[in-house]
Amino acid sequence: MSRLILHVDLDAFYASVEQRDHPEWRGRPLVVGAEPGQRGVVATCSYEARRFGVHSAMPIAQAVRRLPPETIYVRPSMARYAKVSQQVMGVLETVSPVVERVSIDEAYLDVSGLTSLVGPPAIIGAQVKARIRQAVGLTASVGIGPNRLIAKLASDVQKPDGLTVVPPEQVGDFLAPMPFTVLRGIGVKTAPRLERLGVKTIGDVRQLPLETLRQHLGARTGIQVYQQARGLADDRIDPARPRQSISRETTFPEDVSDPRILEETLRWAAQEVGSIARQTRHLGRVVTLKIRFHPFETHTRSRTLKVPTADDAALFGAAWSLFAAEPWSGRPVRLIGLGISGWSATDGGVQMDLFETAAPEPCPEHDRLAATLDAIRNRFGADAIQRGLSRRSPG
DNA sequence: TCTGGGGTCCTAGGACCC
DNA sequence: TCTGGGGTCCTAGGACCC
């Protein structure tokens, strides 16, 4: 028996929350992300902005060139969005107990058992959308199919405010005409490899032998793409998928060479990561330093500790020693941050002790971040930016 | 043209052990 | 004197996703 999987995707989530909360912004192009003139990208934009060809992950400078002057630009308010997301997940749990949140604006539900209680898939989908709208005043697109892949693709075909049901017997016809780039695991690097084979649609991929896909995409992706092209994918929904890592990083407004600023920023990241790890009761053994230089040259260095930790000072110490061990000093740094992973398999008394040594903190991290960013702005702020600009356009 | 931040998963080489 | 093969851990980088 095939399962019934439902995928919910909140439409233009950050932008929709902003338009919901600021009625005067409704009906206008709106970008949530970096500010114009800053480094950064579009996180999400309203459908009015998408009409100009702007989309998520587009560099902000490029978006500004395309959008009209009346466009609204706002920085993301993650805490607010997280709250709305929580409300939505709560609503979903009133529909089915089997809900897996996959990101702030997306979730999968196993609704296999609901047809006899609620009705056919389309009725279940309509109910999900109605409850979300009623609870938080936002629209969502819903897709329903026999597995996660089909449900996800179905939710994509009629955005925004869409509802699409793909019964098992229609999966083949549903997939065949779609561009193969919608398959999971096909991105900017792998797409050209298949294009060179003359492939355009998922139907075309289905004509290729498994061996060909393995050769061109690698063993794992090759098999995955072969199966997806035939509509075969994971149909398990796991409400309790554990997280694998916690990290914080930041890109500086201008590249930074001063080691004191790098050190302060790494201390901030360590406090953030440590605080979240303690709140969520995670102790990790692997500390990873991430650093990015001009031009977008990114490195990671990691160290496995003898004793698992969630302690700010231990995290900072490990990351700073990784930094110090490299001949990097003096190179202008674009981004720096750190992460923790490799949760220890054991549990019990020892771990509890470790949690208790780390003092619980109210929430001074936000203040510290603000202070750190102020410090950076003071050093690299208006003057530095002015100098940079006048260098580019003298007079 | 200029590329955020937070994640997951895969690959591959080397160390080390049996 | 020559040199296997498997398993696991560690590390670095990369692709991809939202």
CSV table of C-alpha atoms (C1' of nucleotides) in Angstrom, one decimal:
chain,number,residue,atom,x,y,z
A,1,MET,CA,0.0,0.0,0.0
A,2,SER,CA,1.3,3.4,-0.9
A,3,ARG,CA,1.5,6.1,1.7
A,4,LEU,CA,-0.1,9.5,1.5
A,5,ILE,CA,2.5,12.2,2.1
A,6,LEU,CA,1.6,15.9,2.3
A,7,HIS,CA,4.2,18.7,1.8
A,8,VAL,CA,3.4,22.2,3.0
A,9,ASP,CA,5.4,25.3,1.9
A,10,LEU,CA,4.6,28.7,3.2
A,11,ASP,CA,4.5,31.1,0.3
A,12,ALA,CA,7.3,33.7,0.2
A,13,PHE,CA,7.4,33.2,3.9
A,14,TYR,CA,9.6,36.1,5.3
A,15,ALA,CA,8.1,38.6,2.8
A,16,SER,CA,4.6,37.5,3.5
A,17,VAL,CA,5.0,37.9,7.3
A,18,GLU,CA,6.3,41.4,6.6
A,19,GLN,CA,3.4,42.3,4.4
A,20,ARG,CA,1.0,40.8,6.8
A,21,ASP,CA,2.4,42.9,9.6
A,22,HIS,CA,2.8,46.1,7.5
A,23,PRO,CA,-0.4,46.6,5.5
A,24,GLU,CA,1.2,49.6,3.7
A,25,TRP,CA,3.7,47.2,2.1
A,26,ARG,CA,1.1,44.9,0.6
A,27,GLY,CA,0.9,44.9,-3.2
A,28,ARG,CA,4.5,46.3,-3.5
A,29,PRO,CA,7.8,44.8,-4.4
A,30,LEU,CA,9.5,43.8,-1.1
A,31,VAL,CA,12.8,42.3,-0.5
A,32,VAL,CA,13.9,40.6,2.8
A,33,GLY,CA,17.6,40.3,3.0
A,34,ALA,CA,20.7,42.5,2.9
A,35,GLU,CA,20.4,46.2,2.6
A,36,PRO,CA,21.1,47.8,-0.7
A,37,GLY,CA,24.8,48.8,-0.8
A,38,GLN,CA,25.7,46.0,1.6
A,39,ARG,CA,27.2,42.6,1.0
A,40,GLY,CA,24.6,40.0,0.9
A,41,VAL,CA,21.7,38.4,-1.0
A,42,VAL,CA,18.0,38.3,-1.2
A,43,ALA,CA,16.6,35.9,1.4
A,44,THR,CA,13.0,36.0,0.2
A,45,CYS,CA,11.0,38.5,-1.9
A,46,SER,CA,7.4,39.2,-2.4
A,47,TYR,CA,5.6,38.0,-5.6
A,48,GLU,CA,5.5,41.6,-6.7
A,49,ALA,CA,9.3,41.6,-6.7
A,50,ARG,CA,9.5,38.2,-8.4
A,51,ARG,CA,7.8,39.7,-11.4
A,52,PHE,CA,11.1,41.6,-12.0
A,53,GLY,CA,13.1,38.4,-12.2
A,54,VAL,CA,14.3,38.7,-8.6
A,55,HIS,CA,14.6,35.5,-6.5
A,56,SER,CA,16.1,34.1,-3.3
A,57,ALA,CA,19.9,34.0,-3.2
A,58,MET,CA,20.3,36.7,-5.8
A,59,PRO,CA,23.0,39.2,-4.9
A,60,ILE,CA,21.4,42.3,-3.5
A,61,ALA,CA,23.2,44.6,-5.9
A,62,GLN,CA,21.7,42.7,-8.8
A,63,ALA,CA,18.2,42.8,-7.3
A,64,VAL,CA,18.5,46.6,-6.8
A,65,ARG,CA,19.3,47.1,-10.5
A,66,ARG,CA,16.2,45.2,-11.5
A,67,LEU,CA,13.7,46.6,-9.0
A,68,PRO,CA,11.8,49.9,-9.2
A,69,PRO,CA,12.6,52.7,-6.8
A,70,GLU,CA,9.4,52.1,-4.7
A,71,THR,CA,10.7,48.7,-3.6
A,72,ILE,CA,10.8,48.1,0.2
A,73,TYR,CA,14.0,46.6,1.6
A,74,VAL,CA,13.9,45.1,5.1
A,75,ARG,CA,16.4,43.1,7.2
A,76,PRO,CA,15.2,39.7,8.3
A,77,SER,CA,13.6,39.4,11.8
A,78,MET,CA,14.3,35.8,12.4
A,79,ALA,CA,12.9,35.7,15.9
A,80,ARG,CA,9.5,36.9,14.6
A,81,TYR,CA,9.5,34.4,11.7
A,82,ALA,CA,10.5,31.6,14.0
A,83,LYS,CA,7.5,32.4,16.2
A,84,VAL,CA,5.1,32.3,13.2
A,85,SER,CA,6.7,29.1,12.1
A,86,GLN,CA,6.1,27.5,15.5
A,87,GLN,CA,2.5,28.5,15.3
A,88,VAL,CA,2.1,26.9,11.9
A,89,MET,CA,3.8,23.7,13.1
A,90,GLY,CA,1.4,23.6,16.0
A,91,VAL,CA,-1.5,23.9,13.5
A,92,LEU,CA,-0.1,21.0,11.4
A,93,GLU,CA,0.1,18.8,14.5
A,94,THR,CA,-3.7,19.2,14.9
A,95,VAL,CA,-4.0,17.6,11.5
A,96,SER,CA,-1.6,14.7,11.8
A,97,PRO,CA,0.6,13.6,14.7
A,98,VAL,CA,3.3,12.7,12.1
A,99,VAL,CA,4.8,16.0,11.2
A,100,GLU,CA,8.5,16.5,10.2
A,101,ARG,CA,9.6,20.1,10.0
A,102,VAL,CA,12.3,20.4,7.4
A,103,SER,CA,12.9,24.2,7.5
A,104,ILE,CA,11.4,27.3,8.9
A,105,ASP,CA,8.8,27.4,6.2
A,106,GLU,CA,8.3,23.8,5.2
A,107,ALA,CA,7.1,20.5,6.6
A,108,TYR,CA,6.0,17.0,5.6
A,109,LEU,CA,3.0,15.2,7.1
A,110,ASP,CA,2.1,11.6,6.9
A,111,VAL,CA,-1.6,11.7,6.3
A,112,SER,CA,-2.0,8.0,5.3
A,113,GLY,CA,-4.4,7.3,8.1
A,114,LEU,CA,-6.6,10.3,7.5
A,115,THR,CA,-8.7,9.5,4.5
A,116,SER,CA,-11.3,7.5,6.4
A,117,LEU,CA,-11.5,10.2,9.0
A,118,VAL,CA,-11.4,13.4,7.0
A,119,GLY,CA,-12.0,12.5,3.4
A,120,PRO,CA,-10.0,12.3,0.1
A,121,PRO,CA,-6.6,13.9,-0.2
A,122,ALA,CA,-7.9,17.1,-1.6
A,123,ILE,CA,-10.1,17.7,1.4
A,124,ILE,CA,-7.2,17.1,3.8
A,125,GLY,CA,-5.0,19.5,1.8
A,126,ALA,CA,-7.8,22.2,1.8
A,127,GLN,CA,-8.1,21.7,5.6
A,128,VAL,CA,-4.4,22.3,6.1
A,129,LYS,CA,-4.4,25.5,4.1
A,130,ALA,CA,-7.6,26.8,5.8
A,131,ARG,CA,-6.2,26.1,9.3
A,132,ILE,CA,-3.0,27.9,8.5
A,133,ARG,CA,-4.7,30.9,7.1
A,134,GLN,CA,-7.1,31.1,10.1
A,135,ALA,CA,-4.3,30.7,12.6
A,136,VAL,CA,-1.6,33.0,11.2
A,137,GLY,CA,-3.2,34.8,8.2
A,138,LEU,CA,-0.7,33.4,5.6
A,139,THR,CA,-1.2,31.3,2.5
A,140,ALA,CA,0.6,28.0,1.9
A,141,SER,CA,1.0,25.7,-1.0
A,142,VAL,CA,0.3,22.1,-0.5
A,143,GLY,CA,1.3,19.0,-2.5
A,144,ILE,CA,0.1,15.5,-1.8
A,145,GLY,CA,1.6,12.3,-3.3
A,146,PRO,CA,2.9,8.8,-2.5
A,147,ASN,CA,6.3,10.0,-1.2
A,148,ARG,CA,8.3,13.1,-0.2
A,149,LEU,CA,9.6,13.8,-3.7
A,150,ILE,CA,6.2,13.8,-5.4
A,151,ALA,CA,4.6,15.7,-2.5
A,152,LYS,CA,7.3,18.4,-2.7
A,153,LEU,CA,7.1,18.7,-6.5
A,154,ALA,CA,3.4,18.9,-6.3
A,155,SER,CA,3.4,21.7,-3.8
A,156,ASP,CA,5.7,23.6,-6.3
A,157,VAL,CA,3.5,23.4,-9.4
A,158,GLN,CA,0.8,25.9,-8.4
A,159,LYS,CA,2.3,28.6,-6.2
A,160,PRO,CA,1.2,30.7,-4.4
A,161,ASP,CA,-1.8,29.3,-2.5
A,162,GLY,CA,-1.8,26.1,-4.5
A,163,LEU,CA,-3.1,22.6,-3.8
A,164,THR,CA,-2.0,19.7,-6.0
A,165,VAL,CA,-2.7,16.0,-5.5
A,166,VAL,CA,-0.8,13.4,-7.5
A,167,PRO,CA,-2.3,9.9,-7.2
A,168,PRO,CA,0.2,7.0,-7.5
A,169,GLU,CA,-1.0,6.0,-10.9
A,170,GLN,CA,-0.3,9.5,-12.3
A,171,VAL,CA,3.3,9.8,-11.0
A,172,GLY,CA,4.9,8.8,-14.3
A,173,ASP,CA,2.9,11.3,-16.4
A,174,PHE,CA,3.4,14.0,-13.7
A,175,LEU,CA,7.2,13.7,-13.8
A,176,ALA,CA,7.9,13.0,-17.5
A,177,PRO,CA,7.7,16.6,-18.9
A,178,MET,CA,9.4,18.3,-16.0
A,179,PRO,CA,13.0,19.7,-16.3
A,180,PHE,CA,15.3,17.2,-14.7
A,181,THR,CA,16.8,20.0,-12.6
A,182,VAL,CA,13.9,19.8,-10.2
A,183,LEU,CA,15.2,16.4,-8.9
A,184,ARG,CA,16.9,16.4,-5.5
A,185,GLY,CA,20.6,16.5,-5.7
A,186,ILE,CA,20.8,18.2,-9.1
A,187,GLY,CA,22.4,21.6,-8.8
A,188,VAL,CA,24.5,24.0,-10.7
A,189,LYS,CA,27.5,21.6,-10.9
A,190,THR,CA,25.7,18.4,-11.9
A,191,ALA,CA,23.1,19.8,-14.2
A,192,PRO,CA,25.6,20.5,-17.0
A,193,ARG,CA,26.9,16.9,-16.8
A,194,LEU,CA,23.5,15.6,-17.8
A,195,GLU,CA,22.8,18.4,-20.3
A,196,ARG,CA,25.9,17.2,-22.2
A,197,LEU,CA,24.1,13.9,-22.6
A,198,GLY,CA,21.3,15.6,-24.4
A,199,VAL,CA,18.9,15.3,-21.4
A,200,LYS,CA,16.2,17.9,-20.8
A,201,THR,CA,13.3,16.3,-19.0
A,202,ILE,CA,12.8,13.7,-16.4
A,203,GLY,CA,11.3,11.5,-19.1
A,204,ASP,CA,14.7,11.8,-20.9
A,205,VAL,CA,16.6,10.8,-17.7
A,206,ARG,CA,14.4,7.7,-17.6
A,207,GLN,CA,15.9,6.6,-20.9
A,208,LEU,CA,19.4,6.5,-19.5
A,209,PRO,CA,20.8,3.3,-18.0
A,210,LEU,CA,21.7,3.3,-14.3
A,211,GLU,CA,25.4,2.8,-15.2
A,212,THR,CA,25.5,6.0,-17.2
A,213,LEU,CA,24.0,8.0,-14.4
A,214,ARG,CA,26.5,6.5,-11.9
A,215,GLN,CA,29.4,7.3,-14.2
A,216,HIS,CA,28.4,10.9,-14.7
A,217,LEU,CA,27.0,11.8,-11.3
A,218,GLY,CA,28.8,9.4,-8.9
A,219,ALA,CA,27.5,6.3,-7.3
A,220,ARG,CA,25.2,7.8,-4.7
A,221,THR,CA,23.6,10.6,-6.7
A,222,GLY,CA,23.4,8.4,-9.8
A,223,ILE,CA,21.3,5.8,-8.1
A,224,GLN,CA,19.2,8.5,-6.4
A,225,VAL,CA,18.5,10.2,-9.7
A,226,TYR,CA,17.7,6.9,-11.4
A,227,GLN,CA,15.1,6.1,-8.8
A,228,GLN,CA,13.6,9.6,-8.6
A,229,ALA,CA,13.1,9.7,-12.3
A,230,ARG,CA,10.8,6.7,-11.8
A,231,GLY,CA,9.0,8.4,-9.0
A,232,LEU,CA,10.7,6.3,-6.3
A,233,ALA,CA,11.7,8.2,-3.2
A,234,ASP,CA,11.6,8.1,0.6
A,235,ASP,CA,8.1,8.0,2.1
A,236,ARG,CA,9.1,8.0,5.7
A,237,ILE,CA,8.3,11.0,7.9
A,238,ASP,CA,10.3,11.3,11.1
A,239,PRO,CA,8.9,13.9,13.6
A,240,ALA,CA,12.1,13.6,15.7
A,241,ARG,CA,15.0,14.0,13.4
A,242,PRO,CA,17.9,15.0,15.6
A,243,ARG,CA,20.0,17.9,14.5
A,244,GLN,CA,23.6,17.1,13.6
A,245,SER,CA,25.4,20.4,14.2
A,246,ILE,CA,25.1,23.9,15.5
A,247,SER,CA,27.0,26.9,14.0
A,248,ARG,CA,27.3,30.6,13.8
A,249,GLU,CA,29.2,32.7,11.2
A,250,THR,CA,29.3,36.2,10.0
A,251,THR,CA,30.4,38.0,6.8
A,252,PHE,CA,32.0,41.4,7.6
A,253,PRO,CA,30.7,44.5,5.9
A,254,GLU,CA,34.4,44.9,4.7
A,255,ASP,CA,37.2,42.4,4.8
A,256,VAL,CA,38.9,42.4,8.2
A,257,SER,CA,42.7,42.0,8.9
A,258,ASP,CA,42.8,43.1,12.5
A,259,PRO,CA,43.2,39.9,14.6
A,260,ARG,CA,41.5,41.5,17.5
A,261,ILE,CA,38.3,41.8,15.6
A,262,LEU,CA,38.5,38.3,14.3
A,263,GLU,CA,39.1,37.1,17.9
A,264,GLU,CA,36.1,39.1,19.2
A,265,THR,CA,33.9,37.8,16.4
A,266,LEU,CA,34.9,34.2,17.2
A,267,ARG,CA,34.2,34.8,20.8
A,268,TRP,CA,30.7,36.0,19.9
A,269,ALA,CA,30.1,32.9,17.7
A,270,ALA,CA,31.3,30.6,20.5
A,271,GLN,CA,28.9,32.2,23.0
A,272,GLU,CA,26.0,31.9,20.5
A,273,VAL,CA,26.8,28.2,19.7
A,274,GLY,CA,27.5,27.4,23.3
A,275,SER,CA,24.3,29.0,24.5
A,276,ILE,CA,22.2,27.1,21.9
A,277,ALA,CA,24.0,23.8,22.6
A,278,ARG,CA,23.3,24.1,26.4
A,279,GLN,CA,19.7,25.1,25.9
A,280,THR,CA,19.2,22.1,23.6
A,281,ARG,CA,21.4,19.9,25.8
A,282,HIS,CA,24.0,19.0,23.2
A,283,LEU,CA,27.6,18.2,24.0
A,284,GLY,CA,29.9,18.0,21.0
A,285,ARG,CA,33.4,16.7,20.4
A,286,VAL,CA,34.1,18.3,17.0
A,287,VAL,CA,34.7,22.0,16.8
A,288,THR,CA,35.0,23.4,13.3
A,289,LEU,CA,36.5,26.8,12.3
A,290,LYS,CA,35.2,28.3,9.1
A,291,ILE,CA,37.0,31.2,7.3
A,292,ARG,CA,36.6,32.9,4.0
A,293,PHE,CA,39.1,35.1,2.2
A,294,HIS,CA,38.9,37.2,-0.9
A,295,PRO,CA,37.9,36.1,-3.5
A,296,PHE,CA,35.4,33.7,-1.8
A,297,GLU,CA,38.1,31.3,-0.9
A,298,THR,CA,36.7,29.2,1.9
A,299,HIS,CA,38.4,26.9,4.3
A,300,THR,CA,37.4,24.7,7.3
A,301,ARG,CA,39.6,23.4,10.0
A,302,SER,CA,38.2,21.0,12.7
A,303,ARG,CA,39.4,19.4,15.8
A,304,THR,CA,38.1,16.5,17.8
A,305,LEU,CA,38.2,17.1,21.5
A,306,LYS,CA,38.8,14.4,24.1
A,307,VAL,CA,35.9,15.6,26.2
A,308,PRO,CA,32.6,16.7,24.7
A,309,THR,CA,31.6,20.2,25.5
A,310,ALA,CA,29.1,23.0,25.2
A,311,ASP,CA,31.3,25.5,27.0
A,312,ASP,CA,31.9,29.0,25.4
A,313,ALA,CA,35.5,29.2,26.4
A,314,ALA,CA,36.3,25.6,25.3
A,315,LEU,CA,34.6,26.3,21.9
A,316,PHE,CA,36.4,29.5,21.4
A,317,GLY,CA,39.8,28.1,22.6
A,318,ALA,CA,39.6,25.2,20.1
A,319,ALA,CA,38.6,27.5,17.2
A,320,TRP,CA,41.2,30.1,18.0
A,321,SER,CA,44.0,27.5,18.2
A,322,LEU,CA,42.9,26.2,14.8
A,323,PHE,CA,43.1,29.7,13.4
A,324,ALA,CA,46.5,30.4,15.1
A,325,ALA,CA,48.0,27.2,13.7
A,326,GLU,CA,47.6,28.4,10.1
A,327,PRO,CA,49.8,30.9,8.2
A,328,TRP,CA,46.8,33.2,7.7
A,329,SER,CA,47.6,36.1,9.8
A,330,GLY,CA,47.3,39.4,7.9
A,331,ARG,CA,45.1,38.0,5.1
A,332,PRO,CA,41.9,40.0,4.9
A,333,VAL,CA,39.0,37.9,6.1
A,334,ARG,CA,35.6,38.1,4.6
A,335,LEU,CA,33.8,35.6,6.9
A,336,ILE,CA,34.5,33.8,10.1
A,337,GLY,CA,32.6,31.5,12.3
A,338,LEU,CA,32.5,28.2,14.1
A,339,GLY,CA,30.4,25.1,14.6
A,340,ILE,CA,30.1,22.1,16.8
A,341,SER,CA,29.0,18.6,15.9
A,342,GLY,CA,29.8,15.0,16.8
A,343,TRP,CA,27.5,14.6,19.7
A,344,SER,CA,28.8,12.1,22.2
A,345,ALA,CA,26.9,8.8,22.1
A,346,THR,CA,26.7,8.4,25.8
A,347,ASP,CA,24.3,9.9,28.2
A,348,GLY,CA,23.7,10.0,31.9
A,349,GLY,CA,25.4,11.5,34.9
A,350,VAL,CA,28.7,12.7,33.4
A,351,GLN,CA,26.9,14.7,30.8
A,352,MET,CA,24.5,16.3,33.3
A,353,ASP,CA,27.4,17.5,35.3
A,354,LEU,CA,28.9,19.1,32.2
A,355,PHE,CA,25.7,20.9,31.5
A,356,GLU,CA,25.6,22.2,35.0
A,357,THR,CA,29.1,23.6,35.0
A,358,ALA,CA,28.0,25.8,32.1
A,359,ALA,CA,26.1,28.6,33.7
A,360,PRO,CA,22.6,29.2,32.2
A,361,GLU,CA,22.5,32.6,30.7
A,362,PRO,CA,19.4,34.9,30.4
A,363,CYS,CA,20.1,36.2,26.9
A,364,PRO,CA,22.9,38.7,26.7
A,365,GLU,CA,24.1,37.3,23.4
A,366,HIS,CA,22.0,39.7,21.4
A,367,ASP,CA,23.6,42.6,23.2
A,368,ARG,CA,27.0,41.2,22.7
A,369,LEU,CA,26.4,40.8,19.0
A,370,ALA,CA,25.1,44.3,18.8
A,371,ALA,CA,28.2,45.6,20.6
A,372,THR,CA,30.5,43.5,18.4
A,373,LEU,CA,28.9,44.8,15.2
A,374,ASP,CA,29.1,48.3,16.5
A,375,ALA,CA,32.8,47.8,17.1
A,376,ILE,CA,33.2,46.6,13.6
A,377,ARG,CA,31.2,49.6,12.2
A,378,ASN,CA,33.2,52.0,14.3
A,379,ARG,CA,36.4,50.6,12.8
A,380,PHE,CA,35.3,50.1,9.3
A,381,GLY,CA,32.2,52.2,9.2
A,382,ALA,CA,31.3,55.4,7.3
A,383,ASP,CA,34.9,56.6,6.9
A,384,ALA,CA,36.2,53.3,5.6
A,385,ILE,CA,33.3,52.9,3.2
A,386,GLN,CA,33.7,56.4,2.0
A,387,ARG,CA,37.4,55.8,1.4
A,388,GLY,CA,36.5,52.7,-0.5
A,389,LEU,CA,34.0,54.5,-2.7
A,390,SER,CA,36.2,57.4,-3.5
A,391,ARG,CA,38.9,55.0,-4.5
A,392,ARG,CA,36.6,53.5,-7.0
A,393,SER,CA,35.2,56.7,-8.3
A,394,PRO,CA,37.6,59.5,-7.7
A,395,GLY,CA,36.3,63.1,-7.5
B,1,DT,C1',27.6,40.4,-11.0
B,2,DC,C1',28.9,39.1,-6.8
B,3,DT,C1',28.0,35.8,-4.1
B,4,DG,C1',24.0,35.3,3.7
B,5,DG,C1',23.5,32.0,7.1
B,6,DG,C1',22.1,27.7,8.8
B,7,DG,C1',22.0,23.3,7.8
B,8,DT,C1',22.7,18.0,5.5
B,9,DC,C1',25.1,14.5,3.2
B,10,DC,C1',28.9,12.6,0.3
B,11,DT,C1',33.7,11.7,-1.1
B,12,DA,C1',38.2,10.7,-0.4
B,13,DG,C1',42.7,10.1,1.7
B,14,DG,C1',45.4,8.9,5.6
B,15,DA,C1',46.0,6.9,10.2
B,16,DC,C1',45.5,3.1,12.9
B,17,DC,C1',44.0,-1.4,14.3
B,18,DC,C1',43.3,-6.3,13.7
C,1,DT,C1',61.3,-9.4,2.4
C,2,DC,C1',57.2,-8.0,0.9
C,3,DT,C1',53.0,-6.2,1.7
C,4,DG,C1',46.3,-8.2,2.2
C,5,DG,C1',42.2,-6.5,3.3
C,6,DG,C1',38.5,-4.8,6.1
C,7,DG,C1',36.7,-1.5,9.5
C,8,DT,C1',36.6,2.8,11.8
C,9,DC,C1',37.9,7.4,12.9
C,10,DC,C1',39.6,11.9,11.6
C,11,DT,C1',39.9,15.7,8.5
C,12,DA,C1',39.0,18.8,4.4
C,13,DG,C1',36.4,20.1,0.8
C,14,DG,C1',32.4,20.3,-2.0
C,15,DA,C1',27.6,20.0,-3.6
C,16,DC,C1',23.2,20.9,-2.4
C,17,DC,C1',19.0,22.7,0.0
C,18,DC,C1',15.9,26.3,2.1
